[in-house]
Amino acid sequence: MLRIAKLPIAVFALSIIIFPWIARQIPAIEHYTDIMVFVGIYCLITIGLSLLMGYAGQISVGHAAFFGIGAYISGILTANYSINAWACMAIGMAVTAVVAALVGTPSLKLKGHYLAMATLAFGIIIFIIFNEEIEWTGGPDGMPGIPGLSLFGFEFDSVERYYYLVWGFVLTVFIFTVNVIQSGAGRVLRAIHASEQAASALGVDVSRFKLLVFVYSAVLASLAGSFYAHYLNFINPSTFDLFFSIKLLIMIALGGMHSIWGAIIGTGLITFLSNEWLHYFEEFEIIVYGGILLFVTVLLPDGLAGVPGIVKGWFKE
Amino acid sequence: MNFVEEENILEINRVVMTFGGLMALSNLNSQVKKGSIKAIIGPNGAGKTTLFNVIAGSFPPTQGTVRFKGRPIQHLKAHKIADRGISRTFQTVELFGNMTVLENVMLGCHTRIRTSFMASGLVLPQSRRKEKWIRESALKILKFIGLADKFKASADSLPLGEQKLLEIGRALASEPELICLDEPAAGLNETETYMASSLIKAINAKGMTVLLVEHDMKVVMNISDEILALNYGEKIAEGSPEDVRNSPRVIDAYLGGGAV
Amino acid sequence: MEKITLASQLLQYLITGLTVGSVYAMVAVGFNIIYNVTEIINFAQGEFVMLGGLIMVSLHVAVGLPIILAFPATIVLVTMIGILIDRLAIRPIRRPSVLTLIVATIAVSILIKGTASLIWGKDPFDLPAFSGRNPITFLGAVVQPQYFWVIGFLIITAVALSIFFNRTIIGKAMTACADNADAASLVGINVKQMILLSFALSAAIGAVAGIAITPISLMEYDRGAMLAVKGFGAVILGGLGSFPGAILGGLIMGSIESFGAGLIHSGYKDAFALIVLLIILFFKPSGLMGSIEISRIKRF
């Protein structure tokens, strides 16, 4: 189904498939599979965000909100009303699509700083709602008792089973998104990024396209939120705060904004940093992230994905 | 000279354009005959690009109508106007610098054939066929404008003259009926100007109506069937090149007639 | 009886609103100073306020410096941080695009927040009020004297900036940069210095706001982001680039928040200001003081 770069994706897929087995062989990294579940969940968000930022050239500093909407809808409907979890996921995605369209339509007409602030404000408003609507969400104490996922009796109740479930979705979304980029739609996105005026003059409905990508990225975040809720069986609002939205930006900036691979790499690194390498240095977490983001912005604008290009440049000289 | 008498492809009726307190266009009336090449001239600030932007849909006129093939278009957004069959280029070249020469022209085909987001993601056979068709169309255009050998080059890397040709080629990809060129010769040397003029004549020979804004009087006199002269947002002369060249108001506007 | 109580309640909300609004106004003024010279929106603007409060706490409470010394010392320190931001984060960027600059200032704000959490921890800190805590009764409303300090500082800042931009050579030079950086450099104005100065000035104003408000609402390491967003709301409400607009916008923002919290629901207090921000952005991004073009040249 792919035209270019089949090999790296195949290698990647293979690595994902055998990773849990490798982790089981080495006791020191056995828990990495659990961390990789989170990497997968966050990748669902960053793949979509990367398309929005790197290709459509729009910024969102409020995507934690969509992550949270998916999580809470899944949580509330499955825990309190015992509705089928997969149906809830779909409902969450549908609701998120509507919210994203409502927020996106006026927001995407704004440029640069205004868009960043609008999405930031939106994210905080949703965060406040999660904290205040205690009857629905349990407020700051959180919402426990969210059931796990199962399909036709097969329970995804172990780390490894959940790992394969999530990464199955991630790989599908990844391939889908790469296809979009390499196609006519991807070309339109890059055109919009380069010159909205020229794209318009060539018949591109710029507002519609931007909205489409925005909603796509929001829906993916919602899906990720649902997976998150069913994995931890517990959610609370502090997960979906401004800092998480910024963390998503860091993942994409670190990996490289203009590359979907970058999204995966950046997400992996930051998640491992968060859950593993900074485990004993939690106080330093914020300052390390700030430092990484600043370093990447100033010195590595194309992120790690841009490093091969830089190295090639050295050799040319 | 290649036009059908009495058939106007574009009509500008009583168009007024004000920005805040400034009147950029005042009560402008003009027509463009189908199949002709019409040039808009005038000193800086005369309102030429403003008129272009109104026609192309960048903003609606404060008053008045613009009709294309008889139907009003003044209220339409730029992308809808492109759908109707009007293409344009920009005064300062607005290429997609982050894409190749070929990709720029492929984008130009957007109004003719579109792939949906979902179809692209799932790589349905229909979207692959569409891609192939778009690619071949674009290559044909590149051959027509003489840039076929540079199809892989980044649009940014071309010299200005070729960038301008590319922008015209991109505007051609949608097979428009009216193409609006905003200063196609600006910044070009003699050779490049000659190439641009030839391209414009070739496009017109294929039946396309051309409307251009231009400062280079040699180009204007050489290729235009009709000229519209503006000053301070008003029409000061309109007609054949000889008529306009001899119009006292035009000579006045250009301070003594040296330029014309 | 009822009427008087309601009126004094409303007056209470108003005074609180003006006080809080003064902080937003000062943040907004800081935004505008930097924006006018550089066209950058400095997401780290709120951190200056936070730093002003916490550094003052350290110098005055922990070290024991009297207010008369700690106050200027704090301002100097925060100003130096503002200069550092320009030098280390803004100037080195090779390909300054809007997106890059937004992300850079976000990065700076997190860095500052992270450093603050290391130095001061996550708990809030208090400062003694400048003139004591005996409440003043004012037309039926009961108000802490510190409130008037805050509003007073806003007035002093406004007057000082007005003199600076209109009467001093440096101030006029900055205004020239804001209008047309190329022309300014052609007449010998060092644009880079002006940018540095704009960051320094914004930092100083933010610090003043932080010092003044801490005795009322305490200060903790992560207050910066919310202040920045609300301050930005004030900026947009008043019209980007306009100083009178920023002050008006701040006061209105603060008042809406105060009345909203008092009359409707205090849990959603922060949301009110944010909703106002969204409404303005969506419906009239040029703000109250007119069109975007005009707001570009609005001065003090």
PDB file of C-alpha atoms in Angstrom, chain A residues 5-159:
ATOM      1  CA  ALA A   5      10.208   4.221   2.143  1.00  0.00           C
ATOM      2  CA  LYS A   6       8.654   0.805   2.670  1.00  0.00           C
ATOM      3  CA  LEU A   7      11.772  -0.576   4.227  1.00  0.00           C
ATOM      4  CA  PRO A   8      12.159   1.720   7.238  1.00  0.00           C
ATOM      5  CA  ILE A   9       8.519   1.215   8.108  1.00  0.00           C
ATOM      6  CA  ALA A  10       8.831  -2.544   7.847  1.00  0.00           C
ATOM      7  CA  VAL A  11      11.917  -2.487  10.041  1.00  0.00           C
ATOM      8  CA  PHE A  12      10.127  -0.251  12.498  1.00  0.00           C
ATOM      9  CA  ALA A  13       7.076  -2.491  12.610  1.00  0.00           C
ATOM     10  CA  LEU A  14       9.257  -5.512  13.131  1.00  0.00           C
ATOM     11  CA  SER A  15      11.129  -3.851  15.973  1.00  0.00           C
ATOM     12  CA  ILE A  16       7.872  -2.953  17.643  1.00  0.00           C
ATOM     13  CA  ILE A  17       6.673  -6.529  17.348  1.00  0.00           C
ATOM     14  CA  ILE A  18       9.726  -8.150  18.884  1.00  0.00           C
ATOM     15  CA  PHE A  19      10.448  -5.495  21.500  1.00  0.00           C
ATOM     16  CA  PRO A  20       8.390  -7.001  24.360  1.00  0.00           C
ATOM     17  CA  TRP A  21      10.083 -10.342  23.852  1.00  0.00           C
ATOM     18  CA  ILE A  22      13.503  -8.690  24.077  1.00  0.00           C
ATOM     19  CA  ALA A  23      12.452  -6.770  27.151  1.00  0.00           C
ATOM     20  CA  ARG A  24      11.393  -9.981  28.851  1.00  0.00           C
ATOM     21  CA  GLN A  25      14.868 -11.434  28.413  1.00  0.00           C
ATOM     22  CA  ILE A  26      16.585  -8.616  30.296  1.00  0.00           C
ATOM     23  CA  PRO A  27      15.223  -8.111  33.814  1.00  0.00           C
ATOM     24  CA  ALA A  28      16.592  -4.567  34.074  1.00  0.00           C
ATOM     25  CA  ILE A  29      14.467  -3.338  31.183  1.00  0.00           C
ATOM     26  CA  GLU A  30      11.460  -5.595  31.612  1.00  0.00           C
ATOM     27  CA  HIS A  31       9.306  -2.650  32.629  1.00  0.00           C
ATOM     28  CA  TYR A  32      10.191  -0.825  29.400  1.00  0.00           C
ATOM     29  CA  THR A  33       7.230  -2.499  27.756  1.00  0.00           C
ATOM     30  CA  ASP A  34       4.958  -0.607  30.113  1.00  0.00           C
ATOM     31  CA  ILE A  35       6.698   2.655  29.218  1.00  0.00           C
ATOM     32  CA  MET A  36       6.334   1.795  25.559  1.00  0.00           C
ATOM     33  CA  VAL A  37       2.574   1.554  26.025  1.00  0.00           C
ATOM     34  CA  PHE A  38       2.655   5.203  27.022  1.00  0.00           C
ATOM     35  CA  VAL A  39       4.955   6.013  24.131  1.00  0.00           C
ATOM     36  CA  GLY A  40       2.404   4.458  21.821  1.00  0.00           C
ATOM     37  CA  ILE A  41      -0.480   6.359  23.352  1.00  0.00           C
ATOM     38  CA  TYR A  42       1.365   9.660  23.079  1.00  0.00           C
ATOM     39  CA  CYS A  43       2.466   8.871  19.527  1.00  0.00           C
ATOM     40  CA  LEU A  44      -1.167   8.783  18.500  1.00  0.00           C
ATOM     41  CA  ILE A  45      -1.336  12.414  19.558  1.00  0.00           C
ATOM     42  CA  THR A  46       2.006  13.537  18.209  1.00  0.00           C
ATOM     43  CA  ILE A  47       1.546  12.000  14.768  1.00  0.00           C
ATOM     44  CA  GLY A  48      -1.530  14.127  14.284  1.00  0.00           C
ATOM     45  CA  LEU A  49       0.035  17.204  15.874  1.00  0.00           C
ATOM     46  CA  SER A  50       3.091  16.803  13.681  1.00  0.00           C
ATOM     47  CA  LEU A  51       0.876  16.877  10.611  1.00  0.00           C
ATOM     48  CA  LEU A  52      -0.767  20.019  11.948  1.00  0.00           C
ATOM     49  CA  MET A  53       2.429  21.822  12.912  1.00  0.00           C
ATOM     50  CA  GLY A  54       5.003  20.570  10.478  1.00  0.00           C
ATOM     51  CA  TYR A  55       2.905  20.313   7.358  1.00  0.00           C
ATOM     52  CA  ALA A  56      -0.065  22.619   7.759  1.00  0.00           C
ATOM     53  CA  GLY A  57       2.074  25.052   9.720  1.00  0.00           C
ATOM     54  CA  GLN A  58      -0.431  25.644  12.507  1.00  0.00           C
ATOM     55  CA  ILE A  59       0.335  25.562  16.207  1.00  0.00           C
ATOM     56  CA  SER A  60      -1.785  24.184  19.007  1.00  0.00           C
ATOM     57  CA  VAL A  61      -0.814  24.699  22.635  1.00  0.00           C
ATOM     58  CA  GLY A  62      -3.963  23.075  23.918  1.00  0.00           C
ATOM     59  CA  HIS A  63      -4.063  19.511  22.640  1.00  0.00           C
ATOM     60  CA  ALA A  64      -4.111  18.131  26.162  1.00  0.00           C
ATOM     61  CA  ALA A  65      -7.769  19.170  26.137  1.00  0.00           C
ATOM     62  CA  PHE A  66      -8.669  16.712  23.378  1.00  0.00           C
ATOM     63  CA  PHE A  67      -6.619  14.005  25.073  1.00  0.00           C
ATOM     64  CA  GLY A  68      -8.647  14.668  28.208  1.00  0.00           C
ATOM     65  CA  ILE A  69     -12.025  14.785  26.494  1.00  0.00           C
ATOM     66  CA  GLY A  70     -11.436  11.328  25.038  1.00  0.00           C
ATOM     67  CA  ALA A  71     -10.245  10.022  28.390  1.00  0.00           C
ATOM     68  CA  TYR A  72     -13.143  11.424  30.385  1.00  0.00           C
ATOM     69  CA  ILE A  73     -15.845  10.425  27.918  1.00  0.00           C
ATOM     70  CA  SER A  74     -14.507   6.901  27.829  1.00  0.00           C
ATOM     71  CA  GLY A  75     -14.119   6.906  31.586  1.00  0.00           C
ATOM     72  CA  ILE A  76     -17.520   8.335  32.433  1.00  0.00           C
ATOM     73  CA  LEU A  77     -19.517   6.265  29.973  1.00  0.00           C
ATOM     74  CA  THR A  78     -17.823   2.946  30.737  1.00  0.00           C
ATOM     75  CA  ALA A  79     -17.505   3.326  34.493  1.00  0.00           C
ATOM     76  CA  ASN A  80     -20.891   4.913  35.221  1.00  0.00           C
ATOM     77  CA  TYR A  81     -23.081   3.614  32.434  1.00  0.00           C
ATOM     78  CA  SER A  82     -21.394   0.367  31.453  1.00  0.00           C
ATOM     79  CA  ILE A  83     -21.562   1.200  27.754  1.00  0.00           C
ATOM     80  CA  ASN A  84     -19.340  -0.824  25.495  1.00  0.00           C
ATOM     81  CA  ALA A  85     -15.825   0.608  25.641  1.00  0.00           C
ATOM     82  CA  TRP A  86     -15.234   0.614  21.888  1.00  0.00           C
ATOM     83  CA  ALA A  87     -18.494   2.428  21.300  1.00  0.00           C
ATOM     84  CA  CYS A  88     -17.456   4.973  23.908  1.00  0.00           C
ATOM     85  CA  MET A  89     -14.172   5.468  22.113  1.00  0.00           C
ATOM     86  CA  ALA A  90     -16.078   6.244  18.953  1.00  0.00           C
ATOM     87  CA  ILE A  91     -18.413   8.565  20.823  1.00  0.00           C
ATOM     88  CA  GLY A  92     -15.423  10.314  22.350  1.00  0.00           C
ATOM     89  CA  MET A  93     -13.895  10.790  18.930  1.00  0.00           C
ATOM     90  CA  ALA A  94     -17.157  12.121  17.526  1.00  0.00           C
ATOM     91  CA  VAL A  95     -17.643  14.581  20.374  1.00  0.00           C
ATOM     92  CA  THR A  96     -14.026  15.698  20.054  1.00  0.00           C
ATOM     93  CA  ALA A  97     -14.494  16.211  16.333  1.00  0.00           C
ATOM     94  CA  VAL A  98     -17.423  18.507  17.004  1.00  0.00           C
ATOM     95  CA  VAL A  99     -15.586  20.433  19.717  1.00  0.00           C
ATOM     96  CA  ALA A 100     -12.510  20.722  17.527  1.00  0.00           C
ATOM     97  CA  ALA A 101     -14.577  21.999  14.622  1.00  0.00           C
ATOM     98  CA  LEU A 102     -16.304  24.554  16.860  1.00  0.00           C
ATOM     99  CA  VAL A 103     -13.059  25.789  18.358  1.00  0.00           C
ATOM    100  CA  GLY A 104     -10.996  25.375  15.224  1.00  0.00           C
ATOM    101  CA  THR A 105     -13.166  27.304  12.827  1.00  0.00           C
ATOM    102  CA  PRO A 106     -12.659  30.717  14.422  1.00  0.00           C
ATOM    103  CA  SER A 107      -9.209  29.901  15.806  1.00  0.00           C
ATOM    104  CA  LEU A 108      -7.558  28.828  12.580  1.00  0.00           C
ATOM    105  CA  LYS A 109      -8.460  32.136  10.995  1.00  0.00           C
ATOM    106  CA  LEU A 110      -5.981  33.621  13.455  1.00  0.00           C
ATOM    107  CA  LYS A 111      -2.308  33.817  12.728  1.00  0.00           C
ATOM    108  CA  GLY A 112       0.737  32.798  14.727  1.00  0.00           C
ATOM    109  CA  HIS A 113       0.616  34.220  18.210  1.00  0.00           C
ATOM    110  CA  TYR A 114      -3.136  34.626  18.258  1.00  0.00           C
ATOM    111  CA  LEU A 115      -3.673  30.991  17.336  1.00  0.00           C
ATOM    112  CA  ALA A 116      -1.198  29.860  19.972  1.00  0.00           C
ATOM    113  CA  MET A 117      -2.938  31.902  22.651  1.00  0.00           C
ATOM    114  CA  ALA A 118      -6.399  30.830  21.536  1.00  0.00           C
ATOM    115  CA  THR A 119      -5.498  27.146  21.727  1.00  0.00           C
ATOM    116  CA  LEU A 120      -3.704  27.722  25.011  1.00  0.00           C
ATOM    117  CA  ALA A 121      -6.750  29.447  26.502  1.00  0.00           C
ATOM    118  CA  PHE A 122      -9.036  26.716  25.206  1.00  0.00           C
ATOM    119  CA  GLY A 123      -6.843  24.058  26.767  1.00  0.00           C
ATOM    120  CA  ILE A 124      -6.899  25.759  30.145  1.00  0.00           C
ATOM    121  CA  ILE A 125     -10.676  26.266  30.044  1.00  0.00           C
ATOM    122  CA  ILE A 126     -11.215  22.545  29.429  1.00  0.00           C
ATOM    123  CA  PHE A 127      -8.747  21.767  32.218  1.00  0.00           C
ATOM    124  CA  ILE A 128     -10.730  23.983  34.591  1.00  0.00           C
ATOM    125  CA  ILE A 129     -13.939  22.219  33.574  1.00  0.00           C
ATOM    126  CA  PHE A 130     -12.372  18.835  34.375  1.00  0.00           C
ATOM    127  CA  ASN A 131     -11.470  20.169  37.809  1.00  0.00           C
ATOM    128  CA  GLU A 132     -14.741  21.890  38.573  1.00  0.00           C
ATOM    129  CA  GLU A 133     -17.424  19.526  37.284  1.00  0.00           C
ATOM    130  CA  ILE A 134     -16.947  17.165  40.193  1.00  0.00           C
ATOM    131  CA  GLU A 135     -20.209  15.282  39.748  1.00  0.00           C
ATOM    132  CA  TRP A 136     -19.129  14.146  36.307  1.00  0.00           C
ATOM    133  CA  THR A 137     -15.373  13.890  36.569  1.00  0.00           C
ATOM    134  CA  GLY A 138     -14.633  13.428  40.232  1.00  0.00           C
ATOM    135  CA  GLY A 139     -12.742  16.694  40.220  1.00  0.00           C
ATOM    136  CA  PRO A 140      -9.112  16.945  41.363  1.00  0.00           C
ATOM    137  CA  ASP A 141      -9.366  13.612  43.185  1.00  0.00           C
ATOM    138  CA  GLY A 142      -9.822  11.913  39.892  1.00  0.00           C
ATOM    139  CA  MET A 143     -12.043   9.169  38.551  1.00  0.00           C
ATOM    140  CA  PRO A 144     -11.265   5.595  39.481  1.00  0.00           C
ATOM    141  CA  GLY A 145     -12.880   2.362  38.427  1.00  0.00           C
ATOM    142  CA  ILE A 146     -12.502   2.654  34.672  1.00  0.00           C
ATOM    143  CA  PRO A 147     -12.704  -0.842  33.192  1.00  0.00           C
ATOM    144  CA  GLY A 148     -10.102  -2.299  30.870  1.00  0.00           C
ATOM    145  CA  LEU A 149     -10.579  -3.219  27.237  1.00  0.00           C
ATOM    146  CA  SER A 150     -11.723  -6.501  25.800  1.00  0.00           C
ATOM    147  CA  LEU A 151     -12.816  -7.736  22.403  1.00  0.00           C
ATOM    148  CA  PHE A 152     -15.153 -10.709  21.975  1.00  0.00           C
ATOM    149  CA  GLY A 153     -14.098 -12.029  25.341  1.00  0.00           C
ATOM    150  CA  PHE A 154     -10.374 -11.545  24.771  1.00  0.00           C
ATOM    151  CA  GLU A 155      -9.179  -9.323  27.616  1.00  0.00           C
ATOM    152  CA  PHE A 156      -6.394  -6.837  27.125  1.00  0.00           C
ATOM    153  CA  ASP A 157      -5.457  -7.153  30.747  1.00  0.00           C
ATOM    154  CA  SER A 158      -1.716  -7.581  30.589  1.00  0.00           C
ATOM    155  CA  VAL A 159       0.921  -5.014  29.718  1.00  0.00           C
TER     156      VAL A 159
END
